[in-house]
Coordinates of C-alpha atoms and ligand atoms in Angstrom, one line a residue:
M1 CA 63.7 65.3 124.8
Q2 CA 62.5 62.8 127.4
E3 CA 62.1 59.2 126.3
F4 CA 58.4 58.2 125.7
R5 CA 56.6 56.9 128.8
N6 CA 53.0 56.0 129.0
E7 CA 50.9 58.5 130.9
P8 CA 50.1 57.1 134.3
L9 CA 46.4 56.3 135.1
T10 CA 44.6 58.2 137.8
D11 CA 44.2 56.4 141.1
F12 CA 40.6 57.0 142.0
R13 CA 41.1 55.5 145.5
D14 CA 42.9 58.7 146.3
P15 CA 40.3 61.1 147.8
D16 CA 41.9 64.1 146.1
N17 CA 41.4 62.5 142.7
R18 CA 37.9 61.6 143.5
R19 CA 37.2 65.2 144.5
R20 CA 38.8 66.5 141.3
M21 CA 36.7 64.2 139.1
A22 CA 33.5 65.0 140.9
E23 CA 34.3 68.7 140.4
A24 CA 35.0 68.2 136.7
L25 CA 31.7 66.4 136.3
A26 CA 29.9 69.2 138.0
R27 CA 31.5 71.7 135.7
V28 CA 30.7 69.7 132.6
E29 CA 27.1 69.2 133.8
S30 CA 26.7 73.0 134.1
D31 CA 28.0 73.3 130.5
L32 CA 25.6 70.7 128.9
G33 CA 23.4 71.5 126.0
R34 CA 25.7 74.0 124.2
E35 CA 25.7 74.3 120.5
Y36 CA 28.8 73.1 118.5
P37 CA 29.5 74.5 115.0
L38 CA 31.5 72.9 112.3
Y39 CA 35.0 74.2 111.9
I40 CA 36.3 74.5 108.4
G41 CA 39.5 76.5 107.7
N42 CA 39.2 79.4 110.1
E43 CA 35.4 79.4 110.1
E44 CA 32.9 78.2 112.6
I45 CA 29.8 77.2 110.7
T46 CA 26.4 76.6 112.2
T47 CA 23.9 74.7 110.1
E48 CA 20.2 74.3 110.2
R49 CA 20.4 70.6 110.6
R50 CA 21.7 69.7 114.0
L51 CA 22.2 66.5 115.9
T52 CA 21.4 66.2 119.6
S53 CA 24.0 64.3 121.5
I54 CA 22.5 62.6 124.5
N55 CA 23.9 61.1 127.7
P56 CA 23.4 57.3 127.5
S57 CA 23.2 57.1 131.3
Y58 CA 20.2 59.5 131.4
K59 CA 18.4 59.5 128.1
Q60 CA 16.7 62.9 128.7
Q61 CA 20.0 64.7 129.2
V62 CA 21.3 66.6 126.2
V63 CA 25.1 66.8 126.1
G64 CA 25.3 69.1 123.1
V65 CA 23.6 70.2 119.9
V66 CA 25.9 69.7 116.9
S67 CA 25.7 71.2 113.5
Q68 CA 25.6 68.6 110.7
A69 CA 27.5 68.9 107.4
D70 CA 26.0 68.1 104.0
S71 CA 27.9 67.4 100.8
A72 CA 28.3 71.1 99.9
L73 CA 30.0 71.7 103.3
A74 CA 32.0 68.5 102.9
E75 CA 33.3 70.0 99.6
R76 CA 34.2 73.2 101.4
A77 CA 36.1 71.2 104.0
M78 CA 38.0 69.3 101.3
Q79 CA 39.0 72.6 99.6
S80 CA 40.1 74.1 102.9
A81 CA 42.3 71.0 103.6
L82 CA 43.7 71.2 100.1
A83 CA 44.6 74.8 100.5
A84 CA 46.2 74.3 103.9
F85 CA 48.2 71.3 102.5
E86 CA 50.4 73.7 100.4
G87 CA 51.9 75.3 103.5
W88 CA 51.7 72.5 106.0
R89 CA 53.5 69.9 103.8
G90 CA 56.6 72.1 103.7
R91 CA 57.1 72.3 107.5
S92 CA 59.6 70.0 109.1
F93 CA 58.6 66.9 111.0
A94 CA 60.2 68.4 114.2
E95 CA 58.1 71.6 113.8
R96 CA 54.9 69.7 113.3
A97 CA 55.7 67.4 116.2
R98 CA 55.8 70.4 118.5
Y99 CA 52.1 71.0 118.0
L100 CA 51.5 67.5 119.2
F101 CA 53.6 68.0 122.3
K102 CA 51.7 71.2 123.0
A103 CA 48.4 69.5 122.6
A104 CA 49.5 66.7 125.0
A105 CA 50.3 69.4 127.6
I106 CA 46.9 71.0 127.2
M107 CA 45.1 67.6 127.5
R108 CA 47.1 66.9 130.7
R109 CA 45.9 70.2 132.1
R110 CA 42.3 69.4 131.0
R111 CA 42.5 65.7 132.0
F112 CA 39.6 65.5 134.4
E113 CA 37.4 67.7 132.3
L114 CA 38.0 65.6 129.2
A115 CA 37.3 62.4 131.1
A116 CA 34.1 64.0 132.5
W117 CA 32.9 64.7 128.9
M118 CA 33.4 61.0 128.1
C119 CA 31.5 59.9 131.1
V120 CA 28.5 62.0 130.0
E121 CA 28.7 61.5 126.2
A122 CA 30.0 58.0 125.8
G123 CA 28.9 56.4 129.0
K124 CA 32.4 55.6 130.1
T125 CA 33.0 54.9 133.8
W126 CA 35.6 57.1 135.6
A127 CA 38.4 54.7 135.2
E128 CA 37.6 54.0 131.5
A129 CA 37.3 57.7 130.7
D130 CA 40.5 58.5 132.4
A131 CA 42.3 55.7 130.5
D132 CA 41.0 57.1 127.3
V133 CA 42.5 60.6 128.0
A134 CA 45.8 59.0 129.0
E135 CA 45.9 57.1 125.7
A136 CA 45.1 60.2 123.7
I137 CA 48.1 61.9 125.4
D138 CA 50.2 58.8 124.7
F139 CA 49.4 59.0 121.0
L140 CA 50.4 62.7 120.8
E141 CA 53.7 62.1 122.7
F142 CA 54.5 58.9 120.8
Y143 CA 53.7 60.1 117.3
G144 CA 55.5 63.3 117.9
R145 CA 58.7 61.4 118.7
E146 CA 58.1 59.0 115.8
A147 CA 57.8 62.0 113.4
I148 CA 61.1 63.4 114.6
R149 CA 62.7 60.0 113.9
L150 CA 61.2 60.0 110.4
G151 CA 62.5 63.4 109.7
E152 CA 66.1 62.4 110.5
V153 CA 68.6 61.4 107.8
Q154 CA 67.6 57.9 106.7
P155 CA 70.2 55.2 106.5
L156 CA 71.1 54.2 102.9
V157 CA 73.9 52.3 101.3
R158 CA 76.5 54.9 100.1
I159 CA 78.2 54.7 96.8
P160 CA 81.1 56.8 95.5
G161 CA 80.3 59.6 93.1
E162 CA 76.7 60.1 94.2
D163 CA 74.9 61.9 97.0
N164 CA 71.9 59.9 97.9
E165 CA 69.1 60.6 100.3
L166 CA 65.6 59.3 101.1
H167 CA 63.0 61.3 102.9
Y168 CA 59.4 60.9 103.8
I169 CA 56.9 63.3 102.3
P170 CA 53.2 63.5 103.1
L171 CA 50.4 62.1 100.9
G172 CA 47.9 64.9 100.7
V173 CA 44.4 65.3 102.1
G174 CA 43.1 62.5 104.2
I175 CA 39.6 61.6 105.5
V176 CA 39.7 60.6 109.2
I177 CA 36.7 58.5 110.3
P178 CA 37.0 57.3 113.9
P179 CA 34.5 55.3 116.0
W180 CA 32.7 56.4 119.1
N181 CA 34.1 53.8 121.5
F182 CA 37.5 55.5 122.1
P183 CA 36.1 58.9 121.3
L184 CA 39.2 60.9 122.3
A185 CA 42.0 58.4 122.2
I186 CA 41.4 56.8 118.8
L187 CA 40.3 60.1 117.2
T188 CA 43.4 61.8 118.5
G189 CA 45.7 59.0 117.4
M190 CA 44.2 58.8 113.9
T191 CA 44.2 62.6 113.4
S192 CA 47.6 63.5 114.9
S193 CA 49.4 60.7 113.1
A194 CA 48.1 62.0 109.7
V195 CA 48.8 65.7 110.4
V196 CA 52.3 65.2 112.0
C197 CA 53.4 63.7 108.7
G198 CA 52.4 66.8 106.8
N199 CA 48.9 65.8 105.6
T200 CA 45.8 67.8 106.2
V201 CA 42.5 66.2 107.1
V202 CA 38.8 66.3 107.1
L203 CA 37.8 64.8 110.4
K204 CA 34.3 63.2 110.4
P205 CA 33.6 62.2 114.0
A206 CA 31.3 59.3 114.9
S207 CA 27.7 60.5 115.4
P208 CA 27.3 59.3 119.0
T209 CA 30.3 61.3 120.3
P210 CA 30.7 64.6 118.3
V211 CA 31.0 66.8 121.4
I212 CA 34.2 65.0 122.6
A213 CA 35.5 65.4 119.0
A214 CA 34.8 69.1 119.3
K215 CA 36.8 69.3 122.5
F216 CA 39.7 67.7 120.7
V217 CA 39.4 70.4 118.0
E218 CA 39.4 73.0 120.8
V219 CA 42.7 71.5 122.1
M220 CA 44.3 71.5 118.7
R221 CA 43.2 75.1 118.0
E222 CA 44.7 76.1 121.4
A223 CA 47.9 74.3 120.4
G224 CA 48.0 76.6 117.4
V225 CA 47.6 74.1 114.6
P226 CA 47.2 76.3 111.4
H227 CA 43.7 76.8 109.9
G228 CA 42.6 74.2 107.5
V229 CA 45.0 71.5 108.7
I230 CA 42.2 69.8 110.8
N231 CA 38.7 70.5 109.5
Y232 CA 35.9 69.3 111.9
L233 CA 33.0 68.0 109.9
P234 CA 30.3 66.2 111.9
G235 CA 27.5 64.7 109.8
S236 CA 25.9 61.4 109.0
G237 CA 28.4 58.8 107.9
G238 CA 25.9 57.4 105.4
E239 CA 25.5 60.9 103.9
I240 CA 28.8 62.6 103.8
G241 CA 31.0 59.5 104.3
D242 CA 30.5 58.2 100.8
F243 CA 31.0 61.7 99.3
L244 CA 34.3 62.1 101.1
V245 CA 35.5 58.6 100.3
D246 CA 34.6 59.0 96.6
H247 CA 36.1 62.4 96.2
P248 CA 38.9 62.5 93.5
Q249 CA 41.1 64.7 95.7
T250 CA 41.0 62.4 98.7
R251 CA 44.4 60.9 98.9
F252 CA 43.9 58.5 101.8
I253 CA 41.2 57.3 104.2
S254 CA 42.0 56.4 107.8
F255 CA 39.0 54.5 109.2
T256 CA 38.3 52.7 112.4
G257 CA 34.9 51.1 112.9
S258 CA 32.7 48.2 111.9
R259 CA 33.5 45.6 109.4
E260 CA 30.5 46.5 107.3
V261 CA 31.5 50.2 106.9
G262 CA 35.2 49.3 106.6
V263 CA 34.5 47.0 103.7
R264 CA 32.3 49.6 102.0
I265 CA 35.0 52.2 102.2
Y266 CA 37.7 49.8 101.0
E267 CA 35.6 48.9 97.9
R268 CA 34.6 52.5 97.1
A269 CA 38.1 53.8 97.5
A270 CA 39.4 51.3 95.0
R271 CA 37.4 53.0 92.2
V272 CA 39.4 55.6 90.3
A273 CA 37.2 58.7 89.8
P274 CA 37.5 61.0 86.8
G275 CA 40.4 63.4 87.4
Q276 CA 41.9 61.3 90.1
I277 CA 45.7 60.8 89.6
W278 CA 46.5 58.4 92.4
L279 CA 45.4 55.2 94.0
K280 CA 43.8 56.0 97.4
R281 CA 45.4 54.5 100.4
V282 CA 43.0 52.9 102.9
V283 CA 43.9 52.2 106.5
A284 CA 40.9 50.3 107.9
E285 CA 40.8 48.9 111.4
M286 CA 37.6 47.0 112.1
G287 CA 35.8 44.6 114.4
G288 CA 36.8 41.6 116.5
K289 CA 35.4 38.4 118.0
D290 CA 38.1 38.0 120.6
A291 CA 38.6 34.8 122.5
I292 CA 40.3 34.0 125.8
V293 CA 41.5 30.4 126.0
V294 CA 41.8 28.7 129.4
D295 CA 44.1 25.7 129.7
D296 CA 43.6 23.0 132.3
D297 CA 46.6 23.9 134.3
A298 CA 46.0 27.7 134.3
D299 CA 45.5 29.9 137.4
L300 CA 41.7 29.6 137.2
E301 CA 40.8 32.4 139.6
D302 CA 43.0 34.8 137.6
A303 CA 41.5 33.6 134.3
A304 CA 38.0 34.1 135.5
R305 CA 38.8 37.6 136.8
Q306 CA 40.4 38.6 133.5
I307 CA 37.6 37.2 131.4
V308 CA 35.1 39.3 133.4
A309 CA 37.3 42.4 133.1
S310 CA 37.8 41.9 129.3
A311 CA 34.2 41.1 128.6
F312 CA 32.3 43.7 130.7
A313 CA 34.5 46.8 131.1
F314 CA 32.9 49.6 129.1
S315 CA 29.9 47.2 128.6
G316 CA 31.9 45.1 126.2
Q317 CA 32.1 47.9 123.7
K318 CA 35.8 47.5 122.9
C319 CA 37.0 46.0 119.7
S320 CA 39.4 44.0 121.9
A321 CA 36.7 42.8 124.4
C322 CA 36.5 39.1 125.2
S323 CA 33.3 37.8 123.6
R324 CA 34.2 34.1 123.7
A325 CA 35.8 32.1 126.5
V326 CA 37.2 28.8 125.1
V327 CA 37.8 26.6 128.1
L328 CA 39.2 23.1 128.4
D329 CA 36.6 20.6 129.3
S330 CA 38.2 19.5 132.6
V331 CA 38.2 23.0 134.1
Y332 CA 35.2 24.4 132.2
D333 CA 32.6 24.1 134.9
Q334 CA 34.9 25.7 137.5
V335 CA 35.8 28.7 135.4
L336 CA 32.3 29.2 134.2
E337 CA 30.8 29.1 137.7
R338 CA 33.4 31.6 139.0
V339 CA 32.8 34.0 136.0
V340 CA 29.1 33.9 136.7
E341 CA 29.7 34.7 140.4
L342 CA 32.0 37.6 139.6
T343 CA 29.7 38.9 136.9
E344 CA 26.8 39.0 139.4
L345 CA 28.9 41.3 141.7
L346 CA 29.3 44.0 139.0
R347 CA 27.4 47.2 139.7
V348 CA 25.5 48.4 136.6
G349 CA 24.6 52.1 136.7
P350 CA 25.2 55.6 135.5
A351 CA 28.7 56.1 134.2
T352 CA 29.0 59.4 136.1
A353 CA 28.7 57.6 139.5
A354 CA 32.0 56.8 141.1
D355 CA 31.3 53.2 142.1
T356 CA 29.8 52.0 138.8
D357 CA 31.5 49.0 137.2
V358 CA 29.4 48.7 134.1
G359 CA 27.8 51.8 132.5
P360 CA 25.2 51.9 129.8
V361 CA 25.7 51.0 126.1
V362 CA 26.1 54.0 123.8
D363 CA 22.7 54.5 122.2
E364 CA 19.3 53.2 121.2
R365 CA 20.7 51.4 118.1
A366 CA 23.4 49.6 120.1
Y367 CA 20.9 48.8 122.9
S368 CA 18.3 47.2 120.5
K369 CA 21.0 45.3 118.6
I370 CA 22.6 43.8 121.7
L371 CA 19.2 42.8 123.2
E372 CA 18.4 41.0 119.9
Y373 CA 21.6 39.1 120.1
I374 CA 20.8 38.2 123.7
E375 CA 17.5 36.7 122.4
T376 CA 19.4 34.8 119.8
G377 CA 21.8 33.6 122.5
K378 CA 18.9 32.1 124.5
Q379 CA 18.2 29.8 121.5
E380 CA 21.9 29.0 121.0
G381 CA 23.2 28.5 124.5
E382 CA 22.3 28.3 128.2
L383 CA 21.7 31.7 129.8
L384 CA 23.6 31.7 133.1
T385 CA 23.3 35.3 134.2
G386 CA 22.1 38.6 132.8
G387 CA 19.9 38.2 129.7
G388 CA 18.1 41.5 129.4
P389 CA 17.9 45.2 130.3
A390 CA 19.0 46.6 133.7
D391 CA 17.0 49.2 135.6
G392 CA 17.5 52.9 135.1
D393 CA 16.8 55.7 132.7
G394 CA 19.6 54.9 130.3
Y395 CA 20.6 52.1 127.9
Y396 CA 21.5 49.6 130.6
I397 CA 22.0 46.0 129.8
R398 CA 22.9 43.3 132.4
P399 CA 26.3 41.6 131.8
T400 CA 25.3 38.4 130.2
V401 CA 27.0 34.9 130.2
F402 CA 25.9 32.1 127.9
G403 CA 27.2 28.5 128.5
D404 CA 27.7 25.6 126.1
V405 CA 27.7 27.7 123.0
D406 CA 28.5 25.9 119.7
P407 CA 31.6 27.5 118.1
H408 CA 29.6 28.2 114.9
A409 CA 26.6 29.7 116.7
R410 CA 25.9 33.3 115.7
I411 CA 26.8 34.6 119.1
A412 CA 30.1 32.9 118.8
Q413 CA 30.8 34.3 115.3
E414 CA 29.3 37.7 115.0
E415 CA 30.5 40.8 116.8
I416 CA 27.9 41.8 119.3
F417 CA 29.8 44.8 120.8
G418 CA 28.0 44.6 124.1
P419 CA 28.3 43.0 127.5
V420 CA 27.8 39.4 126.3
V421 CA 30.3 36.5 126.6
A422 CA 29.8 33.0 125.1
F423 CA 31.5 30.0 126.8
I424 CA 32.7 27.2 124.5
R425 CA 34.0 23.8 125.6
A426 CA 37.2 22.4 124.0
R427 CA 38.5 18.8 124.4
G428 CA 42.1 19.7 124.1
F429 CA 44.4 22.7 123.8
E430 CA 45.0 22.5 120.1
E431 CA 41.2 22.2 119.5
A432 CA 40.8 25.3 121.7
I433 CA 43.2 27.3 119.5
R434 CA 41.4 26.0 116.4
I435 CA 38.1 27.2 117.8
A436 CA 39.6 30.6 118.8
N437 CA 40.9 31.0 115.2
D438 CA 37.7 29.9 113.6
T439 CA 36.0 33.3 112.9
E440 CA 36.5 35.8 110.1
Y441 CA 38.2 38.2 112.6
G442 CA 41.7 38.2 114.1
L443 CA 42.1 41.1 116.4
T444 CA 43.0 40.2 120.0
G445 CA 43.2 36.9 122.0
A446 CA 44.6 35.7 125.3
V447 CA 45.7 32.3 126.6
F448 CA 45.8 31.3 130.3
S449 CA 48.2 28.4 130.7
R450 CA 51.3 27.3 132.7
N451 CA 52.3 24.9 130.0
R452 CA 55.3 26.2 128.1
D453 CA 54.7 24.0 125.0
H454 CA 51.1 25.2 124.9
L455 CA 52.1 28.8 125.1
E456 CA 54.7 28.3 122.3
Y457 CA 52.0 26.5 120.2
A458 CA 49.7 29.5 120.7
R459 CA 52.5 31.9 119.9
R460 CA 52.8 30.3 116.5
E461 CA 49.2 29.3 115.7
F462 CA 46.8 31.7 117.4
H463 CA 46.2 34.1 114.5
V464 CA 45.5 37.5 116.0
G465 CA 47.2 40.8 115.7
N466 CA 47.5 41.2 119.5
L467 CA 48.0 38.1 121.6
Y468 CA 48.3 38.1 125.3
F469 CA 49.4 35.3 127.7
N470 CA 48.1 35.1 131.3
R471 CA 46.5 38.5 131.2
K472 CA 43.4 40.1 129.8
C473 CA 42.9 40.7 126.0
T474 CA 42.0 44.4 126.5
G475 CA 44.1 47.4 127.6
A476 CA 46.8 47.7 124.8
L477 CA 49.3 50.5 125.7
V478 CA 50.7 52.9 123.1
G479 CA 54.3 52.0 122.2
V480 CA 54.1 48.8 124.3
H481 CA 51.4 46.8 122.4
P482 CA 51.2 48.2 118.8
F483 CA 47.6 47.5 118.0
G484 CA 45.8 46.2 114.9
G485 CA 44.2 43.0 113.7
F486 CA 44.3 40.3 110.9
N487 CA 41.7 39.1 108.4
M488 CA 38.4 41.0 108.7
S489 CA 39.7 42.9 111.7
G490 CA 41.5 45.2 109.4
T491 CA 44.6 46.2 107.6
D492 CA 46.8 45.5 110.7
S493 CA 48.1 49.1 110.7
K494 CA 49.5 48.7 114.3
A495 CA 48.5 52.0 115.9
G496 CA 50.9 53.1 118.5
G497 CA 53.8 51.3 116.8
R498 CA 56.9 52.3 114.9
D499 CA 55.5 51.4 111.5
Y500 CA 52.3 53.4 111.8
L501 CA 53.4 56.8 110.5
L502 CA 54.8 55.3 107.4
L503 CA 51.2 54.7 106.3
F504 CA 50.7 58.4 106.0
T505 CA 53.8 59.2 104.0
Q506 CA 55.5 58.3 100.8
A507 CA 59.3 58.0 100.5
K508 CA 61.2 60.0 98.0
A509 CA 64.7 58.9 97.0
V510 CA 66.9 61.6 95.5
A511 CA 70.3 60.8 93.8
E512 CA 72.7 63.5 92.7
R513 CA 75.7 62.6 90.7
L514 CA 78.8 64.4 92.0
Ligands
LIG1 P1 30.7 52.3 112.5 O1 29.3 52.2 112.6 O2 31.4 51.5 111.4 O3 31.2 53.8 112.4 C1 32.5 54.2 112.3 C2 32.6 55.5 111.6 O4 32.2 55.3 110.3 C3 31.6 56.6 112.2 O5 32.3 57.8 112.2 C4 30.5 56.5 111.2 O6 29.8 57.7 111.1 C5 31.3 56.3 109.9 N1 30.5 55.8 108.8 C6 29.3 55.2 108.7 N2 28.9 55.0 107.4 C7 29.9 55.5 106.7 C8 30.1 55.5 105.2 N3 29.2 55.0 104.4 N4 31.2 56.1 104.8 C9 32.1 56.6 105.6 N5 32.0 56.6 107.0 C10 30.9 56.0 107.5 O7 31.5 51.8 113.8 P2 31.2 52.3 115.3 O8 29.9 51.7 115.8 O9 31.4 53.7 115.4 O10 32.4 51.6 116.1 C11 32.3 50.3 116.6 C12 33.1 49.4 115.7 O11 34.5 49.8 115.6 C13 33.2 47.9 116.2 O12 33.1 47.1 115.1 C14 34.6 47.9 116.8 O13 35.2 46.6 116.8 C15 35.4 48.7 115.8 N6 36.6 49.2 116.4 C16 37.8 48.7 115.9 C17 39.0 49.1 116.4 C18 40.3 48.6 115.9 O14 41.3 49.1 116.3 N7 40.3 47.5 115.2 C19 39.0 50.0 117.5 C20 37.8 50.6 117.9 C21 36.6 50.1 117.4 P3 28.3 57.8 111.8 O15 28.6 57.5 113.3 O16 27.8 59.1 111.5 O17 27.5 56.6 111.2

């Protein structure tokens, strides 16, 4: 087998790739508005209650109409996953890995089409959508290889007179609850990691992006994953989420999303329900309030460019997005001025247009929440650019920069999850790191500096799960930058890393006296 390599990104300067993407968008646009049923076991189930998924770039455009599960259907999905577990758990790691490799090949063939669905349903620009598909393929290829490694004979200390072995076995039925912001990549990573270890899952997609989740299920069905191993159960998180989390036969919950929901799941999962014979395992990856620190000897042009890229790509809707720039006093004005200039050059518009830099935010709820934070920011700092909606028939918000924000202001502490960055002054480098650490989160961070002592200080003291020097704080690559945060950013599960699959297994040690 070939060594793992990250899937290359598509170069959209190449006219052929631009043509292929435009064609994929045209095909997807002719397929909008279709109905999507639930998929439980081998059954497609259409319900009376449906959710209309809309294109955030054009609010009137319906992407798909998706059946919604209630708790009775959630129970059916649970029973289907339990039944499938009996067969699936006995397959070898290598056998299960082959389904992932097959799925990766299918995604490669459908690459432009899958990206196009993300442009229309999640409001991702071409480059962001393409990177999302590439990351999904990476997860499949990476976890497939990792599964094969876990299935190998594990090294143990050998003693005379005994035959000893340790092998990894699956946990049982897992509930997979992904967010909408990497609607293919994170969903694929969370689902494939669980099933390749021999678990079966109930997959509850995020409500803003259920059609992309349905496309993932299509891919896995085409790859031949047995019935009941992945049960697709769209529905309201508030309604069926608690039911699935509380269920006594739920063995683990793999969640990525907000701090609020993550904490709720963690607390509920801790309660042992009548009839439950295990402690549920919870993997919860949550929000961030990520900072880029700029030292006084840094390459300031580069720092300004990377702040803009980290803060405004995908409208700031990445858990790793830069939402605070902590800049040393002596270079503060220069960096801020350049960030404002670069921000004003960004083209805000429909995600489906080839030359858009910043698309819409995902839905009405996000739009209103971000605009409220912008109003708060006007009280807490100096508005330097942006500050409100942008034109268009979608959820467009102008990329917004606030200056002279107090480190304890709400816009410097709370996750906004939109195109808003707060500039904070620091008197010295150590103070800058203290400010960067001073939130309840600890997901990503970056430092721009040429000072070796400062970089080493940050290496030790900057308390984040993913720390970057002299580059942006977004864009983690599978296998290269295992991803997950500290404190209220989550359980630090390090997706795309060598430790990740262990979270979905338990180790059984067997000793036979000879
Ligand atoms: P969210 O509102 O917490 O939703 C995440 C998922 O939880 C959705 O599928 C949602 O379903 C579901 N949910 C809601 N209430 C639930 C409940 N009571 N029980 C079980 N599930 C429930 O987060 P989001 O808006 O989708 O995603 C954005 C957040 O994700 C941000 O905070 C971001 O930082 C974080 N994130 C973190 C990482 C990371 O690796 N640390 C990566 C990406 C995103 P509905 O959609 O139906 O409500």
